[in-house]
XYZ file of C-alpha atoms in Angstrom:
584
model
C 108.398 174.440 287.509
C 105.406 175.466 285.650
C 103.366 178.276 286.426
C 99.678 177.757 286.761
C 97.234 180.619 286.202
C 93.912 180.173 288.365
C 90.350 180.640 287.028
C 90.132 183.716 288.756
C 93.580 184.635 286.638
C 91.725 184.000 283.461
C 88.424 186.147 284.034
C 90.523 188.831 285.082
C 92.136 188.735 281.902
C 89.103 188.244 279.839
C 87.292 191.079 281.352
C 90.596 193.493 280.732
C 90.743 192.182 276.680
C 86.987 193.406 276.618
C 87.636 196.582 278.230
C 90.309 197.688 275.734
C 88.172 196.202 273.138
C 86.012 198.789 273.466
C 88.742 201.593 272.554
C 90.176 201.806 268.939
C 93.697 201.885 270.156
C 93.159 198.330 270.464
C 92.419 197.570 266.679
C 96.341 199.488 266.609
C 98.520 197.498 268.625
C 101.107 196.515 266.539
C 102.067 192.739 265.602
C 103.826 191.480 268.346
C 105.937 189.253 266.734
C 106.995 191.888 264.278
C 109.584 194.664 265.006
C 108.528 198.241 263.982
C 110.647 200.716 261.819
C 110.986 202.660 264.563
C 113.219 200.152 266.278
C 115.023 199.254 263.666
C 116.518 202.163 262.865
C 118.104 203.131 265.921
C 121.658 201.911 266.182
C 120.771 199.389 268.514
C 118.368 198.054 266.074
C 120.742 198.390 263.117
C 123.369 196.214 264.804
C 120.889 193.738 265.662
C 120.216 192.974 262.005
C 123.474 193.286 261.106
C 124.881 190.588 263.657
C 121.919 187.799 262.614
C 123.465 188.128 259.006
C 127.100 187.265 260.932
C 124.930 185.059 262.751
C 124.033 183.107 259.264
C 127.610 182.282 258.699
C 127.114 179.054 260.734
C 124.241 177.941 258.229
C 121.802 177.945 261.405
C 118.101 176.689 261.019
C 118.688 174.763 257.310
C 121.669 171.561 257.243
C 124.911 170.728 258.647
C 125.979 170.957 254.965
C 124.862 174.382 254.438
C 127.439 176.897 255.830
C 130.193 178.249 254.299
C 132.548 176.146 256.221
C 132.416 173.847 252.820
C 133.308 170.850 254.440
C 130.890 168.962 251.938
C 131.122 171.208 248.977
C 134.333 172.250 248.962
C 136.716 168.916 250.859
C 134.146 165.663 250.282
C 133.525 166.646 246.799
C 137.784 167.801 246.250
C 138.469 164.873 247.398
C 140.156 165.497 250.952
C 137.811 163.307 252.762
C 135.153 160.603 252.304
C 131.694 161.223 253.723
C 132.609 158.431 256.673
C 130.366 157.408 258.922
C 128.636 154.032 257.300
C 126.837 153.725 254.282
C 123.339 154.659 255.678
C 123.833 157.578 257.874
C 122.920 160.840 255.876
C 123.289 159.240 252.740
C 122.421 162.395 251.107
C 125.817 163.530 251.060
C 126.536 160.406 249.378
C 125.340 161.831 245.957
C 127.991 164.550 246.466
C 131.049 162.741 246.856
C 130.146 160.255 243.768
C 129.318 163.246 241.227
C 126.060 161.753 241.046
C 123.417 164.382 242.431
C 119.745 165.237 240.988
C 118.340 168.843 241.546
C 116.095 166.558 243.841
C 118.519 166.341 246.115
C 117.317 168.313 249.778
C 120.908 169.207 250.819
C 120.830 171.123 247.393
C 117.847 172.907 248.400
C 119.586 173.856 252.046
C 122.350 175.035 250.683
C 120.622 177.365 248.247
C 117.822 178.805 251.328
C 120.693 179.160 254.069
C 123.012 180.976 252.010
C 119.976 183.237 250.741
C 119.091 184.037 254.330
C 122.445 185.503 254.474
C 121.771 187.514 251.591
C 118.112 188.618 252.709
C 119.418 189.674 256.065
C 121.960 191.952 254.660
C 119.384 193.055 252.218
C 117.013 193.542 255.083
C 119.815 195.711 256.977
C 120.796 197.837 253.794
C 116.915 198.687 253.392
C 116.416 200.127 256.247
C 120.090 201.803 256.790
C 118.775 204.796 254.839
C 115.759 205.569 257.638
C 118.799 205.335 260.386
C 117.489 207.537 263.282
C 119.887 210.982 264.589
C 121.417 208.543 267.199
C 123.519 206.482 264.239
C 126.227 208.673 263.114
C 127.424 209.190 259.295
C 130.561 206.799 260.336
C 127.911 204.763 261.900
C 125.914 203.934 258.369
C 129.328 203.688 256.780
C 130.371 201.263 258.478
C 127.364 199.381 259.223
C 126.741 199.586 255.566
C 130.314 198.257 254.093
C 129.809 195.130 256.817
C 126.007 194.240 255.313
C 127.759 194.581 251.485
C 130.756 192.341 252.758
C 128.305 189.661 254.059
C 126.121 190.195 251.381
C 129.476 189.552 248.640
C 130.523 186.808 250.594
C 126.802 184.688 250.671
C 126.629 185.293 247.051
C 130.234 184.446 246.455
C 129.024 180.454 247.594
C 126.057 180.462 245.409
C 128.084 181.752 242.706
C 130.675 179.092 242.790
C 128.119 176.357 244.174
C 125.708 176.788 241.815
C 126.913 179.252 238.712
C 123.962 180.856 238.008
C 121.756 182.004 240.242
C 119.426 184.966 240.811
C 121.380 188.837 242.186
C 119.039 190.441 244.224
C 119.543 193.802 246.063
C 117.924 195.774 248.757
C 115.892 198.078 246.127
C 113.917 194.322 245.312
C 110.865 193.372 246.562
C 111.554 189.739 246.648
C 112.314 186.693 248.748
C 113.874 183.974 247.176
C 112.074 180.366 247.293
C 108.715 181.920 247.768
C 106.560 181.685 245.004
C 104.672 184.929 243.631
C 107.000 187.244 245.288
C 106.347 190.757 243.885
C 109.166 189.920 241.477
C 110.648 187.370 239.870
C 114.342 187.625 239.251
C 115.639 184.989 236.690
C 119.541 183.291 236.822
C 120.375 184.064 233.095
C 123.138 187.049 234.439
C 126.687 186.622 235.518
C 126.792 187.973 239.383
C 130.310 188.616 239.409
C 130.456 192.465 238.698
C 128.042 192.397 241.203
C 129.835 190.562 243.817
C 133.200 192.721 243.010
C 130.880 195.569 243.576
C 129.485 194.565 247.362
C 133.487 194.020 248.066
C 134.982 197.213 246.253
C 132.648 199.045 248.702
C 133.267 197.431 251.487
C 137.050 197.773 250.682
C 136.539 201.251 250.520
C 134.208 202.062 253.368
C 135.275 199.783 255.916
C 137.677 201.091 259.091
C 141.185 198.868 258.876
C 140.058 197.787 262.643
C 137.147 197.523 264.282
C 136.074 197.522 267.914
C 135.171 193.818 268.208
C 136.579 190.139 267.124
C 134.972 188.911 264.112
C 133.621 191.824 262.689
C 135.020 192.499 258.771
C 137.054 195.323 258.494
C 139.130 196.761 254.960
C 141.269 193.921 254.754
C 138.758 191.317 254.872
C 136.907 192.897 252.218
C 140.593 193.101 250.274
C 140.935 189.432 250.641
C 137.768 188.340 249.563
C 137.802 190.855 246.870
C 141.200 190.036 245.749
C 139.849 185.712 245.823
C 136.834 187.067 243.491
C 139.832 188.238 240.914
C 141.391 185.325 241.035
C 138.562 182.939 239.967
C 137.498 185.551 237.508
C 141.449 185.298 236.074
C 141.912 188.579 237.493
C 145.196 188.364 237.811
C 147.302 191.770 237.990
C 144.078 193.277 239.894
C 144.435 190.758 242.430
C 148.011 190.998 242.524
C 147.569 194.478 243.336
C 145.276 193.853 246.132
C 147.619 190.619 247.920
C 150.306 193.456 247.568
C 148.568 195.760 250.174
C 146.957 192.991 252.413
C 150.480 191.502 252.843
C 152.113 194.918 253.841
C 150.081 196.513 255.746
C 147.103 194.273 256.438
C 146.110 194.135 260.195
C 143.701 192.469 262.360
C 140.896 193.784 264.342
C 142.937 194.518 267.020
C 145.766 196.148 265.074
C 148.129 193.413 264.917
C 149.910 193.055 261.424
C 148.813 189.841 260.024
C 151.282 186.889 260.019
C 151.475 183.028 259.982
C 151.174 181.203 263.488
C 154.640 180.054 264.565
C 153.140 176.926 264.948
C 150.447 175.102 262.558
C 148.444 173.033 265.226
C 147.814 176.555 266.956
C 146.213 177.970 264.125
C 143.461 175.626 265.031
C 143.935 175.827 268.478
C 140.336 177.230 270.069
C 142.983 178.945 272.830
C 144.624 181.096 270.416
C 141.667 182.348 268.453
C 141.465 185.731 266.536
C 145.321 185.387 265.965
C 147.688 187.073 263.450
C 146.468 184.684 260.818
C 142.525 185.141 261.071
C 141.747 187.357 258.356
C 137.522 186.374 258.778
C 136.338 183.762 260.842
C 133.147 183.178 262.259
C 132.463 184.072 265.891
C 131.603 181.095 268.585
C 130.724 180.439 272.465
C 129.700 177.500 274.424
C 126.795 176.902 277.114
C 125.710 180.397 276.742
C 122.544 179.462 277.383
C 121.168 177.423 274.247
C 123.329 176.359 271.453
C 122.364 179.322 269.127
C 125.530 180.686 269.850
C 127.567 177.278 269.325
C 129.078 176.130 266.296
C 127.113 173.361 264.895
C 127.997 173.013 261.417
C 130.780 170.568 261.996
C 128.943 168.778 264.204
C 128.768 165.619 263.071
C 132.366 165.233 262.114
C 133.759 163.957 265.028
C 135.680 160.519 266.180
C 132.915 157.614 266.357
C 132.558 156.118 270.076
C 135.536 157.503 271.526
C 134.544 156.788 274.934
C 136.545 158.787 277.591
C 139.755 158.411 275.847
C 138.751 160.604 273.232
C 136.364 163.860 272.067
C 132.687 162.695 272.681
C 131.201 163.921 269.681
C 129.216 162.519 266.976
C 128.854 160.751 264.159
C 132.207 159.394 262.671
C 131.837 161.530 259.242
C 134.251 163.570 257.541
C 137.076 160.713 257.147
C 139.882 161.830 255.384
C 140.850 160.239 252.177
C 143.461 157.729 251.448
C 144.995 159.971 248.550
C 145.077 162.695 251.175
C 147.299 160.962 253.430
C 149.217 159.714 250.826
C 150.253 163.731 249.451
C 151.902 164.255 252.955
C 154.779 162.004 251.834
C 158.109 164.056 251.348
C 161.055 162.721 249.399
C 165.078 162.838 251.063
C 165.037 166.109 250.263
C 161.414 167.288 252.247
C 159.803 168.274 249.227
C 156.152 166.932 247.803
C 155.669 164.199 245.017
C 154.748 166.356 242.983
C 154.967 163.586 240.200
C 152.148 161.822 241.732
C 154.066 159.114 243.245
C 152.796 159.487 246.328
C 150.284 156.905 245.374
C 152.631 154.286 244.218
C 154.090 151.377 245.589
C 155.858 151.599 249.022
C 155.154 156.185 248.856
C 151.920 154.881 249.963
C 150.978 156.272 253.613
C 150.966 152.658 255.849
C 147.570 152.139 257.454
C 145.755 150.199 259.995
C 143.169 149.239 257.677
C 141.162 146.204 258.209
C 143.081 145.835 261.096
C 141.391 145.811 264.727
C 142.517 147.951 267.190
C 144.062 145.042 269.293
C 145.854 143.819 266.067
C 149.571 144.642 266.465
C 150.140 147.635 264.105
C 153.156 150.068 263.607
C 152.693 153.299 262.058
C 154.518 154.525 258.714
C 158.569 155.240 259.401
C 158.915 157.193 256.563
C 159.457 161.011 255.832
C 156.325 162.805 256.004
C 154.745 166.595 255.909
C 154.227 167.315 259.816
C 150.863 168.782 258.846
C 149.542 165.371 258.070
C 149.647 164.357 261.864
C 147.628 168.165 262.554
C 145.049 167.638 259.709
C 144.242 163.473 260.172
C 144.074 161.541 262.830
C 145.702 157.799 262.729
C 146.294 154.980 264.092
C 149.412 154.994 266.256
C 149.924 158.684 266.616
C 148.901 160.936 269.594
C 145.395 162.712 269.268
C 145.681 166.136 270.672
C 145.916 165.607 274.513
C 143.006 162.848 274.388
C 145.258 159.663 273.621
C 147.439 157.683 271.146
C 144.811 156.948 268.217
C 143.243 153.470 268.637
C 142.413 152.795 265.021
C 139.016 151.195 264.254
C 137.473 151.272 267.454
C 137.026 155.364 266.892
C 135.844 154.070 263.197
C 132.311 153.796 262.542
C 132.401 151.600 259.167
C 136.516 151.409 257.957
C 135.346 149.223 255.316
C 133.054 152.288 254.151
C 134.803 155.065 255.140
C 138.524 154.466 255.592
C 141.031 154.284 258.453
C 141.722 157.645 259.302
C 139.444 160.467 261.272
C 139.190 164.105 261.099
C 141.898 166.769 263.282
C 141.078 169.679 262.425
C 138.492 171.849 264.854
C 138.532 169.563 267.309
C 138.802 170.998 271.076
C 141.328 169.489 273.181
C 140.737 167.212 276.192
C 142.219 169.553 278.395
C 139.800 172.716 276.785
C 136.551 170.445 276.985
C 134.866 172.324 279.900
C 135.666 175.621 277.935
C 134.396 174.774 274.274
C 132.257 171.606 274.464
C 128.672 172.742 274.385
C 126.133 170.844 276.346
C 122.805 172.358 275.535
C 122.169 170.244 272.400
C 122.521 166.273 271.973
C 125.813 165.908 271.563
C 129.187 168.122 272.216
C 130.064 168.238 268.843
C 128.560 171.119 268.809
C 131.210 173.654 270.035
C 132.270 177.287 270.539
C 135.599 177.077 268.701
C 135.803 179.599 265.911
C 135.873 178.443 262.201
C 138.304 180.303 259.935
C 136.766 181.389 256.686
C 139.736 183.269 254.984
C 143.281 183.216 256.813
C 146.818 184.290 255.988
C 148.665 180.994 254.647
C 144.816 181.395 252.472
C 145.826 184.677 251.213
C 149.908 184.400 250.768
C 149.413 181.342 248.494
C 146.161 183.022 246.618
C 149.113 185.729 246.233
C 151.515 183.342 244.852
C 149.187 181.747 242.298
C 148.587 185.535 241.202
C 152.712 186.258 241.494
C 153.439 182.850 238.659
C 150.230 184.438 236.356
C 151.776 187.457 236.070
C 155.103 186.331 235.536
C 157.097 186.643 238.912
C 157.743 183.325 239.784
C 160.695 183.923 242.120
C 158.043 186.354 244.358
C 155.781 183.309 244.032
C 158.047 180.995 245.927
C 159.223 183.314 248.470
C 155.407 182.915 249.524
C 155.072 179.186 249.177
C 158.344 178.859 251.089
C 157.026 180.872 254.267
C 154.297 178.825 254.262
C 156.319 175.564 254.116
C 158.978 177.349 256.693
C 155.833 177.419 259.351
C 155.226 173.994 258.756
C 158.999 172.788 259.101
C 159.216 174.509 262.587
C 159.966 171.728 265.159
C 158.097 173.226 267.807
C 154.919 172.589 266.247
C 155.618 168.966 265.779
C 153.217 166.453 267.210
C 155.212 164.764 269.941
C 154.983 161.480 271.389
C 156.897 160.671 274.751
C 159.056 163.792 274.165
C 159.967 163.011 270.542
C 158.456 163.315 267.107
C 155.685 161.502 266.698
C 156.708 160.475 263.020
C 159.350 161.035 260.434
C 158.977 164.681 259.699
C 161.255 165.842 256.956
C 160.451 168.859 255.067
C 162.262 172.025 253.373
C 161.310 174.849 250.782
C 161.465 175.206 247.461
C 164.499 175.676 245.768
C 164.666 177.804 242.386
C 164.513 174.934 240.198
C 161.026 174.093 241.245
C 159.938 177.418 239.909
C 161.981 177.630 236.891
C 158.254 177.511 234.857
C 155.058 178.749 235.202
C 154.119 174.969 235.088
C 156.348 173.754 237.463
C 155.279 177.083 239.668
C 151.969 176.555 239.163
C 152.123 172.831 240.451
C 154.094 173.545 243.451
C 151.525 176.465 244.726
C 148.825 174.246 243.804
C 149.735 170.749 245.801
C 150.758 173.486 248.808
C 146.991 174.697 248.994
C 145.862 171.065 248.741
C 148.082 170.283 251.926
C 148.584 173.349 254.190
C 144.296 174.477 253.466
C 142.888 170.295 253.777
C 139.779 169.655 255.137
C 138.959 173.919 255.062
C 136.799 173.186 252.329
C 138.751 174.609 249.181
C 139.984 171.625 247.569
C 137.073 171.602 244.857
C 136.175 175.062 244.214
C 140.049 175.072 243.575
C 140.215 172.384 241.076
C 137.179 173.871 238.943
C 138.866 177.362 238.856
C 141.841 176.192 237.807
C 139.979 173.911 235.485
C 141.397 170.232 236.272
C 138.624 169.180 238.334
C 137.661 166.722 235.749
C 141.110 164.632 235.387
C 141.891 164.990 238.627
C 139.193 164.079 240.797
C 139.080 160.827 237.835
C 142.380 160.103 239.012
C 141.238 160.292 242.729
C 138.123 158.264 242.059
C 140.262 155.641 240.166
C 142.493 155.405 243.119
C 139.928 155.986 246.092
C 137.273 153.765 244.949
C 138.862 150.193 245.195
C 139.835 150.700 248.801
C 136.527 151.466 250.359
C 133.240 149.264 250.260
C 130.508 151.451 248.293
C 131.258 154.174 248.807
C 131.961 155.538 245.563
C 129.749 153.225 243.626
C 129.280 154.382 239.912
C 130.915 157.450 240.607
C 132.937 159.295 238.036
C 132.867 163.361 236.817
C 131.374 164.559 233.906
C 133.554 167.741 232.575
C 130.966 170.346 231.914
C 128.641 169.199 234.031
C 130.148 168.235 237.609
C 131.798 172.130 238.037
C 128.800 172.893 239.133
C 125.742 172.121 240.891
C 122.209 172.091 239.954
C 119.531 174.538 240.358
C 117.422 172.752 243.223
C 114.108 171.502 241.606
C 112.492 173.137 244.645
C 113.446 176.430 243.644
C 112.846 175.430 240.132
C 108.839 174.505 240.817
C 108.550 177.474 242.740
C 109.433 179.900 240.326
C 109.173 178.254 237.056
C 111.279 177.320 234.324
C 110.706 180.417 232.664
C 112.325 182.496 235.701
C 114.875 179.769 236.465
C 116.958 177.701 234.072
C 118.543 174.398 235.100
C 122.473 173.941 234.727
C 124.008 172.073 231.929
C 123.922 168.453 232.156
C 120.865 167.891 234.764
């Protein structure tokens, strides 16, 4: 109920202001909307600045496509998923999946602003830290600075691999990205990999091995981020040295040694968060008074119109592609079809495309990698503990998006009251943490590094660790006490890693399977230098299966590896400051 202010109360307030106005001190009251330096330089104030920097990992305040989860920029653009939903809803994403993006697209500017917002928050802490008060110990300063520089490096890493040439601004520069007539204008003419390296190196050298709270970056998260940076720079020996240390000594925040969660499904089970595989992840909470503490960056990516038989989210976006589904086919030995034949003939995964939910359908009976049914919702297979996936009834426009639904980062029916945030317009806002670096990713990156330095057997061992976990039968999707499909998966024999070429093929495909839908695929293809042939082959296969989803799509080498600098930013700063990327 609203509080009422009476006429007498207003008169009392008026006389009070008049009395205060007669004193000089009235003119010296700090603006109520601004924190003063004395407030920020306490330990609590500095921690508040740091928490705000972590909070921006969800891309809050800009767009569902803006966050480091990269469901659009890494997965849709990489062929893991189609935009989904229908042609009219959020059609600003369509030019991203068709590589027909122009600098004027508003999603690009949202991405730019959200990531630079994270940079700005990190810089604010680093700028304030030298003035820390007496309550802030030397160890506090070391840790706070390490976390801030880790996060700044993390935001710049995504800016670099999205736009390539971007301005680098640190805490010493009086600069606001995206605001014209700033005190300093910074051009985008320099490669910023050295600065990203420096931030992660500082974090690695100054952060503790264990932190007091889950979600805070530790020494090993910084090592993983630095090693990943080296992989993008093709500094394989340097990356291998760090991966050796992480694998031998790395520990989670609570001091548990890093490892693979025994069952693949439990990597994404919200009741098992901050597990031994979580090297760095967002920390989200549902129903904390507002949706601000929940994750909303994946809130569009839920099955459509499920009623009471499935999770009630929104809006049928992010539908796994036909091509991705086929990729989980295995041969008689339980190995992937690395020659690409998974997209041909009977090897293609049987689907219910064009069939209504009441039409007869029998799911695929061939050999499949069990990770398929933890990653993709498909007709006839249990959808977590909700129900058997009914097919078309849960699809908004099957002809446009395909037959599949997203399955990762969805809460179970038994978890709905705990993880579904009800303070916003959809229960797709959740308290589920999002993994940004996980141990399987590290193992497969380490395998790549081993291949490039010539240690093929070590690369095979790392890759087989990931496959052995996937093969754990206690983690298979079950239906009425039996495996829900014919899951056949085995480890790679030595012959598959007999040469660098065959080893690369195996490890790259393993990343596709293990990390599907987690925002890696497009960036992997670009750093491997195979984006144009891989994505044009994807388009040639996927386009005929869908209605208008990929009209006119083509990937142009030398252009589409990076997105254009947002035209809004060029207009604000001027063409003499921000140079557009080639081809746009």
